[in-house]
Amino acid sequence: MIGTLCRFALLTLLAVAPVTWAASPEQVPTVHGLSLYGEPGLPAGFTSFPYVNPNAPKGGSLTRAAPVSFNSTNPFIITGSAASGIDYLGQSYLYDSLMVSDPAEIFSAYGLLASGIRLDPQRRWMEFDLDPRARFHDGEPVTAEDVVFTFNLLVEKGAPFFRGYYADVTSVRAEGPLTVHFDFAEHNSPELPLILGQLPVLPAHYWKDRDFTRPTLEIPVGSGPYRIERLDPGRQIVYRRDPDYWARDLPVNRGRFNIDRLIFDTYLDDSVALEAFRAGNVDLRVEMTASNWATGYQGPAMERGLIGQLVVANHNPAPLQAFVPNLRRAQFQDPRVRRAIGLAYDFEWQNRNLFYSQYRRTRGMFDGSEMEATGLPEGEELALLEPLRDQLPPEVFEEPLPIGEPSDLRERLRQALALLEEAGYRVENDRMVDAQGHSLSFEILLWDGRMQRMVLPYVRNLRRIGIDARVRVVDPSQYQVRISQHDYDMIIGSFAQSSSPGNEQREFWTSDYADRPQSRNTAGIRNPAIDQLVESLIRADSRESLDAHARALDRALRWNFYLVPQYHNPGTRIAYWRKLAFPLPFPDYGLDLDAWWVDSQRASRVEAAQDDQQP
């Protein structure tokens, strides 16, 4: 994340009888990694992640297109637009984190800055021992004080996300130069230990005299595998692999970060970015547009085998993209109205006529996984929902999922009209109006004009039942301002879900985030039952319990009709020039482009062919 955020949880650390009090650090063994409900998949002393090529050659360059302009190198605050390649959380090109995940496992992470980890069996505290070799790019050592400084800085001055993400940490302190200690709230999330492992560590000596709350275009001091070589604000940022990177030979990095120069060029128009790729000015694209994938990669380069296309299967829950009505607006308060506007969305027509039948309909929050609610609730899921019966729609207990909807659009629109009539609306002069004669109307706000192709058929269907729906396209900077101020009727939103949902669900769905600027509760949901289900999910203590909690949350959200889910691609579409090589098979739970490399012999052939096609 981000894009997408991985959830982690705890390792069973002691093969002794359970205790009811927090152990002291001297009683807890130091381990190399953490995993959910058992041992991590890789033993101490492993040499590399299993999916990488540990002997991958170094060198070459990789150019990618960045879709948004940038005016800052600080990604941790809500102001400014950060440059590509500096991640919000976890390991980025510029900053190392305490631990790093293995995308071949669902729930495991291993030490990066941290050479050792101790976790209290009761999860009341944890400690990280920092690797004494760890250095920032200016040669200064990474210390426990840097970790403490970073944690406090992000919580106090960073984006609101961090306060919720680390809410169960009650204190942090340095226990010597290279050991940092975190204390936890009594009823903390099982994922909290590995959430802390995602912490990117910033240099206190660099930031202590700078204003962290303001965007900056200074090149910051990091500790990661790349340094910023050059930046042209709004247009290009270039990273160069650091040959003196302190962690280049660690097992978690072996076979990764192979390419010498990473270049991100800004293309605000994706059609121009596609042309740049076909011309050889961009080396790799993650293709988001079905029509491009079906027809956009034809030509001599494809015929000569210079460009490859592949679809990487996704074993995580389907990414959730949806029309998001703003419940802060009066017209969306009634769930019958929300259900009616959902019935007007005709995915099957859209997929057939616009998307070359490449997509699948998304039904819920955890589509395609064991966490997706189906049928009627039973077992632990029913036990979780039962105490909330008076606060949830009766359909939660009485109607199975998926929600039955007619395949014929006309029948769905008839159902929508009936729901609107129940909600107190009537048709008057071809307009849907309430008892006071006020029209049911709303605006769908977009930042990319190309999305109108997908939205306008939906608008036409809404107008067929008298709803005055309109589309407005604004530039990306204005769009971001309006989103942060919740100044919209409806948007298209996305909610990236991992195979192990956790703390991030607070920001998606809970009341505490409904009015926070820049929060990801874009729907403005305020529902005590949803709040309780989220908090209960975060504290699930087994895989089976987590699945049941997720199903309960999924069911409650779906029957409240907070979103109009759209569609998803069952895999990630990648187009690339064949100078790039990659290890196979791909890891199941994440796409690690940092394990790719440039094949020098193939690069020479590709570059010669690109020169031939230049005018």
XYZ file of C-alpha atoms in Angstrom:
615
model
C 0.000 0.000 0.000
C -1.089 1.735 -0.658
C -1.367 0.385 -1.856
C -2.204 -2.893 -0.871
C -1.634 -3.527 3.134
C -0.587 -7.105 4.345
C -1.911 -8.173 7.753
C 0.444 -9.962 10.086
C 0.023 -11.604 13.461
C 1.912 -13.459 16.092
C 4.331 -16.268 16.416
C 3.927 -18.864 19.137
C 7.153 -18.137 20.939
C 7.338 -20.417 23.953
C 6.829 -24.146 24.236
C 5.905 -23.821 27.910
C 2.720 -23.748 29.920
C 0.676 -20.575 29.265
C 1.147 -17.689 31.643
C -1.299 -15.005 32.703
C 1.199 -12.180 33.128
C 3.604 -10.409 30.815
C 6.979 -12.095 30.711
C 10.200 -10.152 31.093
C 12.477 -9.751 28.058
C 14.989 -12.122 29.619
C 12.352 -14.898 29.614
C 11.461 -14.545 25.931
C 13.626 -15.995 23.154
C 14.849 -13.818 20.309
C 13.530 -14.948 16.909
C 14.177 -14.071 13.263
C 10.565 -13.679 12.109
C 6.904 -13.728 13.023
C 3.947 -15.557 11.527
C 0.282 -16.071 12.185
C -0.723 -18.976 14.435
C 2.560 -20.854 14.291
C 6.086 -20.839 12.984
C 7.139 -18.752 9.972
C 7.686 -20.740 6.818
C 11.399 -19.988 6.508
C 13.798 -21.169 9.223
C 16.484 -19.111 10.882
C 19.468 -19.024 8.575
C 17.466 -19.092 5.315
C 19.444 -17.659 2.426
C 16.750 -15.972 0.307
C 13.023 -15.861 -0.312
C 12.039 -19.022 -2.205
C 10.563 -17.298 -5.263
C 13.594 -15.136 -6.165
C 16.619 -15.864 -8.322
C 19.399 -15.339 -5.757
C 21.935 -15.084 -8.596
C 19.999 -12.510 -10.605
C 22.396 -10.143 -12.420
C 22.606 -6.488 -11.488
C 22.486 -3.578 -13.888
C 20.315 -1.897 -16.486
C 17.425 0.510 -16.134
C 13.646 0.292 -15.844
C 11.328 3.123 -16.871
C 7.713 3.197 -15.742
C 4.890 5.693 -16.173
C 3.591 7.536 -13.124
C -0.075 8.586 -13.548
C -0.022 11.535 -11.138
C 2.197 14.576 -10.923
C 4.157 15.109 -7.702
C 5.292 18.034 -5.579
C 6.768 16.309 -2.532
C 9.214 13.683 -1.373
C 7.334 13.231 1.909
C 4.668 10.499 1.522
C 3.708 10.373 5.203
C 1.482 13.477 5.427
C -1.881 14.418 3.935
C -0.652 17.532 2.138
C 1.130 17.393 -1.170
C 1.374 14.680 -3.802
C 4.289 12.331 -3.153
C 6.607 11.048 -5.860
C 6.310 7.437 -7.016
C 8.634 4.939 -5.370
C 8.428 6.276 -1.813
C 5.899 4.000 -0.192
C 3.385 4.936 2.484
C 4.237 1.950 4.649
C 6.765 -0.832 4.723
C 9.878 -1.283 2.625
C 10.257 1.339 -0.096
C 13.106 2.226 -2.417
C 14.194 4.940 -0.017
C 13.373 3.717 3.502
C 13.956 0.394 5.207
C 11.415 -0.996 7.665
C 11.973 -3.082 10.772
C 10.751 -6.223 9.000
C 9.778 -7.253 5.477
C 7.052 -9.636 4.339
C 7.425 -12.749 2.225
C 4.758 -12.571 -0.532
C 4.935 -16.349 -0.899
C 3.342 -16.661 2.580
C 0.087 -15.191 3.823
C 1.177 -14.092 7.282
C 4.952 -14.034 7.668
C 7.615 -11.355 7.995
C 11.344 -11.444 8.653
C 13.856 -9.044 10.097
C 15.357 -6.267 7.968
C 16.493 -3.385 10.178
C 15.636 -5.712 13.050
C 18.126 -8.541 13.509
C 16.072 -10.037 16.330
C 12.509 -9.882 17.672
C 11.056 -10.696 21.095
C 7.298 -10.899 21.612
C 5.672 -11.366 25.008
C 3.515 -14.557 24.900
C 0.603 -12.476 26.223
C 1.214 -9.802 23.561
C 1.615 -6.998 26.079
C 4.967 -5.852 24.670
C 7.579 -6.543 22.044
C 11.197 -5.602 21.390
C 13.302 -5.222 18.266
C 17.080 -5.524 18.269
C 18.484 -3.409 15.450
C 21.210 -4.729 13.192
C 24.410 -2.916 14.243
C 25.398 -2.722 10.556
C 22.324 -0.662 9.602
C 23.208 2.761 8.206
C 21.418 5.719 6.696
C 22.657 6.982 3.364
C 24.778 9.666 5.039
C 26.663 7.000 7.003
C 24.933 7.606 10.341
C 23.891 4.429 12.210
C 20.222 3.505 12.586
C 19.476 3.524 16.312
C 16.636 2.788 18.685
C 16.179 6.535 19.113
C 15.459 6.801 15.382
C 12.700 4.200 15.774
C 11.183 6.036 18.755
C 11.434 9.363 16.919
C 9.781 7.934 13.796
C 6.903 6.327 15.669
C 6.084 9.496 17.585
C 6.500 11.670 14.489
C 4.076 9.621 12.389
C 1.474 9.411 15.155
C 1.665 13.099 16.076
C 2.274 14.765 12.702
C 1.693 12.141 10.016
C -1.489 11.308 8.115
C -4.505 10.395 10.303
C -4.105 6.794 9.183
C -1.113 6.290 11.476
C -2.969 7.202 14.656
C -5.500 4.473 14.028
C -2.984 1.978 12.727
C -0.861 2.207 15.873
C -3.726 2.925 18.284
C -2.996 -0.090 20.510
C 0.599 0.974 21.246
C 0.630 2.613 24.668
C 4.321 3.547 24.838
C 7.630 3.194 23.044
C 11.135 3.667 24.415
C 14.748 2.893 23.644
C 16.321 0.176 25.779
C 19.874 1.033 24.874
C 21.352 2.148 21.539
C 20.024 -0.760 19.469
C 16.942 -2.089 21.274
C 13.491 -0.535 21.104
C 10.596 -1.590 23.345
C 6.850 -1.218 22.583
C 4.106 -1.636 25.184
C 0.604 -2.629 24.057
C -2.918 -2.016 25.324
C -4.479 -4.950 27.137
C -6.927 -5.866 24.369
C -4.725 -5.223 21.366
C -4.970 -6.581 17.866
C -3.212 -9.896 17.147
C -1.698 -8.282 14.048
C -0.087 -5.446 16.012
C 3.393 -7.004 16.367
C 3.841 -7.291 12.640
C 2.133 -3.998 11.932
C 5.005 -2.507 13.896
C 7.366 -4.520 11.730
C 6.127 -2.452 8.772
C 7.320 0.763 10.427
C 9.605 2.725 8.057
C 12.431 4.236 10.083
C 13.352 7.863 9.432
C 16.591 9.549 10.557
C 15.986 11.726 13.614
C 19.103 13.781 12.927
C 17.701 14.799 9.543
C 14.086 15.526 10.474
C 14.395 17.017 13.965
C 15.019 20.550 12.653
C 12.671 20.344 9.642
C 8.919 20.906 9.378
C 7.505 17.414 8.801
C 3.975 18.709 8.160
C 4.798 20.532 4.927
C 5.503 19.096 1.477
C 9.159 19.273 0.458
C 11.213 18.640 -2.646
C 14.456 18.170 -0.765
C 16.100 14.803 -1.345
C 15.698 13.150 2.073
C 18.150 10.873 3.830
C 17.008 7.261 3.711
C 18.442 3.854 4.454
C 16.976 1.749 1.642
C 18.354 0.046 -1.465
C 18.076 3.133 -3.694
C 18.922 6.813 -3.472
C 17.194 9.595 -5.359
C 19.576 10.496 -8.172
C 17.506 13.236 -9.770
C 14.058 14.726 -9.615
C 12.231 17.098 -11.912
C 9.131 18.173 -9.916
C 5.947 16.972 -11.507
C 7.745 15.279 -14.395
C 10.319 12.685 -13.412
C 12.063 11.044 -10.480
C 15.108 8.790 -10.888
C 16.455 6.328 -8.309
C 19.919 4.775 -8.464
C 20.772 1.515 -6.721
C 23.124 2.165 -3.825
C 26.201 -0.097 -4.239
C 27.008 0.509 -0.567
C 23.529 -0.378 0.671
C 24.072 -1.853 4.106
C 21.503 -4.684 3.677
C 22.247 -5.742 0.107
C 23.360 -9.241 1.197
C 20.668 -9.951 3.794
C 18.499 -13.012 3.031
C 15.362 -10.856 2.630
C 17.116 -8.824 -0.098
C 19.151 -11.448 -1.935
C 17.966 -11.669 -5.541
C 15.994 -8.432 -5.210
C 16.652 -4.789 -6.136
C 18.636 -5.887 -9.165
C 18.107 -2.961 -11.537
C 20.561 -0.059 -11.324
C 18.260 2.824 -12.276
C 14.519 3.140 -11.724
C 12.882 5.963 -13.646
C 9.315 7.203 -13.127
C 8.089 9.549 -15.873
C 4.813 11.395 -15.347
C 2.090 10.817 -17.943
C -1.183 12.469 -16.987
C -2.880 10.974 -20.064
C -2.805 7.181 -20.053
C -3.249 6.984 -23.816
C -0.006 8.940 -24.146
C 1.615 6.582 -21.627
C 0.532 3.602 -23.723
C 2.047 5.176 -26.842
C 5.246 5.794 -24.896
C 5.330 2.112 -23.950
C 4.826 0.980 -27.544
C 7.603 3.327 -28.640
C 9.993 1.814 -26.087
C 10.144 4.877 -23.840
C 8.429 2.929 -21.032
C 9.581 -0.604 -20.209
C 6.717 -2.023 -18.151
C 3.002 -1.357 -17.688
C 0.496 -2.752 -15.237
C -2.513 -2.481 -17.526
C -5.749 -1.338 -15.924
C -7.894 -0.919 -19.050
C -9.588 -3.916 -20.648
C -9.756 -2.409 -24.135
C -6.045 -1.622 -24.058
C -5.260 -5.184 -23.067
C -7.431 -6.576 -25.845
C -6.353 -4.269 -28.690
C -3.639 -1.868 -27.545
C -0.524 -4.045 -27.831
C -0.668 -4.962 -31.482
C 2.012 -3.965 -33.948
C 5.517 -4.832 -35.166
C 7.089 -5.065 -31.693
C 4.532 -7.665 -30.625
C 4.867 -9.543 -33.909
C 8.652 -9.691 -33.463
C 8.308 -10.989 -29.916
C 9.846 -7.890 -28.326
C 6.893 -7.232 -26.032
C 5.461 -9.794 -23.636
C 2.068 -9.933 -21.940
C 1.222 -11.963 -18.877
C -1.556 -12.210 -16.332
C -0.391 -12.943 -12.793
C -3.016 -14.763 -10.727
C -4.128 -13.062 -7.535
C -4.682 -15.355 -4.535
C -5.809 -12.525 -2.252
C -9.439 -11.387 -1.982
C -10.570 -9.546 -5.092
C -9.818 -5.820 -4.931
C -12.996 -3.941 -4.086
C -13.867 -1.107 -6.467
C -17.272 0.495 -6.073
C -19.512 3.477 -6.545
C -19.390 5.128 -3.117
C -22.406 7.250 -2.121
C -21.582 9.857 0.520
C -23.811 9.104 3.516
C -23.072 12.599 4.798
C -25.596 13.674 2.137
C -29.286 13.466 3.051
C -30.366 11.656 -0.125
C -28.334 8.568 0.790
C -29.481 8.106 4.378
C -32.203 5.584 3.561
C -30.854 2.064 2.795
C -33.782 1.507 0.413
C -32.525 4.389 -1.723
C -29.007 2.965 -1.636
C -30.288 -0.456 -2.673
C -32.292 1.098 -5.512
C -29.337 2.939 -7.008
C -27.359 -0.294 -6.860
C -30.020 -2.119 -8.879
C -29.514 0.364 -11.717
C -25.914 -0.766 -12.262
C -25.819 -3.199 -15.201
C -22.488 -5.001 -14.956
C -23.283 -7.719 -17.482
C -24.023 -5.231 -20.273
C -20.934 -3.222 -19.376
C -18.636 -6.236 -19.279
C -19.943 -7.531 -22.588
C -19.953 -4.234 -24.483
C -17.091 -2.279 -22.952
C -14.662 -4.699 -21.309
C -14.334 -7.610 -23.757
C -15.821 -9.869 -21.029
C -12.539 -9.699 -19.086
C -13.991 -8.863 -15.667
C -16.001 -10.525 -12.944
C -18.651 -8.867 -10.816
C -17.543 -8.029 -7.300
C -20.194 -8.860 -4.720
C -18.687 -8.000 -1.368
C -15.760 -6.940 0.732
C -13.759 -10.203 0.519
C -14.879 -11.614 -2.807
C -13.357 -14.933 -3.845
C -11.943 -15.907 -0.456
C -12.891 -17.949 2.602
C -13.867 -14.635 4.213
C -16.712 -13.984 1.769
C -20.152 -14.362 3.356
C -22.442 -16.824 1.581
C -25.761 -18.473 2.384
C -27.191 -17.743 5.822
C -25.003 -17.040 8.881
C -24.175 -20.023 11.048
C -21.732 -21.136 13.713
C -19.348 -18.486 15.012
C -20.486 -15.989 12.397
C -24.077 -16.212 13.648
C -22.872 -15.955 17.251
C -21.087 -12.712 16.399
C -24.136 -11.227 14.688
C -26.807 -12.352 17.136
C -26.088 -9.740 19.871
C -26.419 -7.038 17.201
C -29.726 -8.285 15.785
C -31.629 -5.120 16.770
C -29.021 -2.920 15.079
C -28.793 -4.803 11.785
C -31.201 -5.168 8.867
C -33.419 -8.275 9.273
C -32.119 -9.592 5.931
C -28.785 -10.299 7.619
C -30.468 -13.223 9.396
C -33.268 -14.059 6.964
C -31.900 -13.757 3.410
C -28.960 -15.731 1.984
C -26.018 -14.227 0.165
C -25.308 -13.454 -2.600
C -28.256 -11.094 -2.794
C -30.686 -12.293 -5.419
C -31.140 -9.804 -8.260
C -32.911 -10.352 -11.606
C -30.587 -10.643 -14.585
C -32.964 -8.545 -16.692
C -32.304 -4.813 -16.266
C -35.978 -3.858 -16.700
C -36.975 -6.109 -13.824
C -34.204 -4.660 -11.640
C -35.381 -1.134 -12.437
C -38.941 -2.127 -11.496
C -37.627 -3.343 -8.143
C -35.719 -0.087 -7.735
C -38.889 1.924 -8.377
C -40.737 -0.097 -5.747
C -37.985 0.515 -3.189
C -38.009 4.245 -3.880
C -41.776 4.323 -3.477
C -41.397 2.579 -0.096
C -38.855 5.245 0.865
C -41.431 8.004 0.199
C -40.551 9.011 -3.339
C -42.854 9.334 -6.343
C -42.422 10.037 -10.045
C -43.572 13.505 -11.084
C -42.949 14.788 -14.611
C -40.406 12.002 -15.169
C -38.507 13.032 -12.021
C -38.179 11.104 -8.786
C -39.231 13.502 -6.009
C -39.809 13.250 -2.275
C -42.920 14.335 -0.344
C -41.768 17.963 -0.494
C -41.257 17.838 -4.243
C -37.447 17.823 -4.043
C -35.755 15.898 -6.825
C -33.617 12.870 -6.003
C -30.346 13.935 -7.585
C -26.616 13.496 -7.148
C -23.309 14.113 -8.900
C -20.672 11.449 -9.597
C -17.258 13.071 -9.194
C -14.363 11.815 -11.338
C -10.737 12.841 -11.817
C -10.158 10.954 -15.054
C -12.355 11.704 -18.047
C -11.788 8.239 -19.473
C -13.936 6.810 -16.695
C -17.019 8.470 -18.182
C -17.199 5.605 -20.663
C -17.967 3.294 -17.738
C -20.092 5.717 -15.702
C -22.424 7.179 -18.343
C -24.376 3.925 -18.963
C -25.040 3.805 -15.213
C -26.200 7.429 -15.303
C -28.612 6.610 -18.145
C -30.112 3.746 -16.163
C -30.602 5.983 -13.123
C -32.359 8.565 -15.253
C -34.733 5.894 -16.544
C -36.157 5.692 -13.005
C -36.283 9.471 -12.590
C -33.030 9.983 -10.651
C -31.172 13.108 -11.756
C -27.627 11.712 -11.871
C -24.800 13.742 -13.398
C -21.065 13.319 -13.991
C -18.461 15.937 -13.202
C -14.790 15.616 -14.091
C -12.239 17.773 -12.259
C -8.461 17.848 -12.369
C -6.589 15.484 -9.990
C -5.491 18.218 -7.567
C -9.023 19.567 -7.165
C -10.319 16.037 -6.820
C -7.916 15.340 -3.945
C -8.993 18.519 -2.150
C -12.656 17.628 -2.474
C -12.073 14.065 -1.308
C -10.163 15.243 1.760
C -13.030 17.607 2.631
C -15.736 14.996 1.873
C -17.148 17.416 -0.698
C -18.862 15.023 -3.118
C -22.119 13.143 -3.614
C -20.662 9.959 -5.099
C -17.204 8.824 -6.176
C -15.582 5.659 -7.423
C -13.546 4.293 -4.531
C -11.299 1.330 -3.973
C -10.623 -0.667 -0.809
C -7.611 -2.948 -1.112
C -8.123 -6.108 0.931
C -5.441 -8.572 1.974
C -5.819 -12.217 2.913
C -5.684 -11.143 6.534
C -7.739 -7.996 7.190
C -7.026 -6.096 10.368
C -6.491 -2.567 11.645
C -7.051 -0.944 8.254
C -10.727 -1.946 8.491
C -11.194 0.767 11.109
C -10.390 3.452 8.579
C -12.572 1.867 5.893
C -15.805 1.476 7.847
C -15.913 2.893 11.397
C -17.523 5.955 12.933
C -14.251 7.325 14.293
C -13.068 7.937 10.733
C -16.307 9.237 9.221
C -15.339 12.885 9.647
C -11.550 12.710 9.598
C -10.017 14.545 6.655
C -8.340 12.245 4.150
C -9.655 9.102 5.833
C -10.557 6.080 3.741
C -14.083 5.919 5.191
C -15.171 7.724 2.045
C -18.776 6.522 2.438
C -19.072 8.288 5.813
C -20.364 5.168 7.601
C -21.438 5.707 11.212
C -22.902 2.482 12.554
C -22.215 1.178 16.078
C -22.836 -2.414 14.959
C -20.231 -2.091 12.199
C -17.831 -0.494 14.699
C -18.235 -3.449 17.033
C -17.763 -6.017 14.271
C -14.577 -4.302 13.099
C -13.089 -4.192 16.596
C -13.999 -7.832 17.121
C -12.407 -8.823 13.812
C -9.170 -7.051 14.690
C -8.874 -9.186 17.840
C -9.667 -12.553 16.239
C -7.240 -15.118 17.656
C -7.254 -17.885 15.034
C -7.540 -18.268 11.279
C -10.950 -19.880 11.597
C -12.151 -17.096 13.879
C -10.784 -14.420 11.544
C -12.708 -15.941 8.635
C -15.909 -15.977 10.685
C -15.416 -12.364 11.803
C -14.747 -11.245 8.240
C -17.887 -13.008 7.000
C -19.955 -11.305 9.686
C -18.572 -7.889 8.740
C -19.008 -8.608 5.033
C -22.640 -9.623 5.558
C -23.477 -6.575 7.685
C -21.910 -4.155 5.220
C -23.560 -5.723 2.181
C -27.073 -5.694 3.646
C -26.685 -2.008 4.520
C -25.924 -1.273 0.844
C -23.200 1.231 1.651
C -21.471 0.617 -1.692
C -22.336 -0.368 -5.242
C -19.577 -2.916 -5.966
C -18.369 -2.919 -9.557
C -15.978 -5.506 -10.987
C -12.494 -6.942 -10.725
C -9.886 -8.601 -12.871
C -8.996 -12.107 -11.653
C -5.297 -11.355 -12.244
C -2.781 -8.558 -12.699
C -2.134 -7.714 -16.353
C 1.478 -6.831 -17.140
C 2.981 -5.775 -20.460
C 6.770 -5.553 -20.651
C 9.635 -5.240 -23.087
C 11.534 -8.489 -23.150
C 14.768 -7.015 -21.907
C 13.196 -7.737 -18.519
C 13.392 -11.167 -16.909
C 11.653 -12.574 -13.854
C 11.718 -15.673 -11.647
C 8.981 -18.281 -11.837
C 6.674 -19.256 -10.305
C 5.359 -15.939 -8.996
C 4.618 -15.751 -5.257
C 0.973 -16.354 -4.402
C 0.211 -13.315 -2.253
C 1.981 -10.369 -3.827
C 3.619 -9.221 -7.045
C 7.287 -8.482 -6.318
C 8.622 -6.490 -9.274
C 11.800 -5.911 -7.266
C 12.748 -9.539 -7.983
C 12.884 -8.804 -11.742
C 16.128 -7.998 -13.547
C 17.459 -6.785 -16.899
C 18.901 -9.469 -19.187
C 21.828 -7.683 -20.851
C 21.863 -9.801 -24.024
C 18.145 -9.438 -24.589
C 18.380 -5.741 -23.734
C 20.877 -5.210 -26.546
C 18.533 -6.834 -29.063
C 15.526 -4.886 -27.806
C 17.352 -1.575 -27.858
C 18.629 -2.213 -31.400
C 15.110 -2.985 -32.542
C 13.774 0.136 -30.847
C 16.420 2.206 -32.646
C 15.288 0.687 -35.947
C 11.704 1.807 -35.424
C 12.624 5.406 -34.584
C 11.696 7.889 -37.366
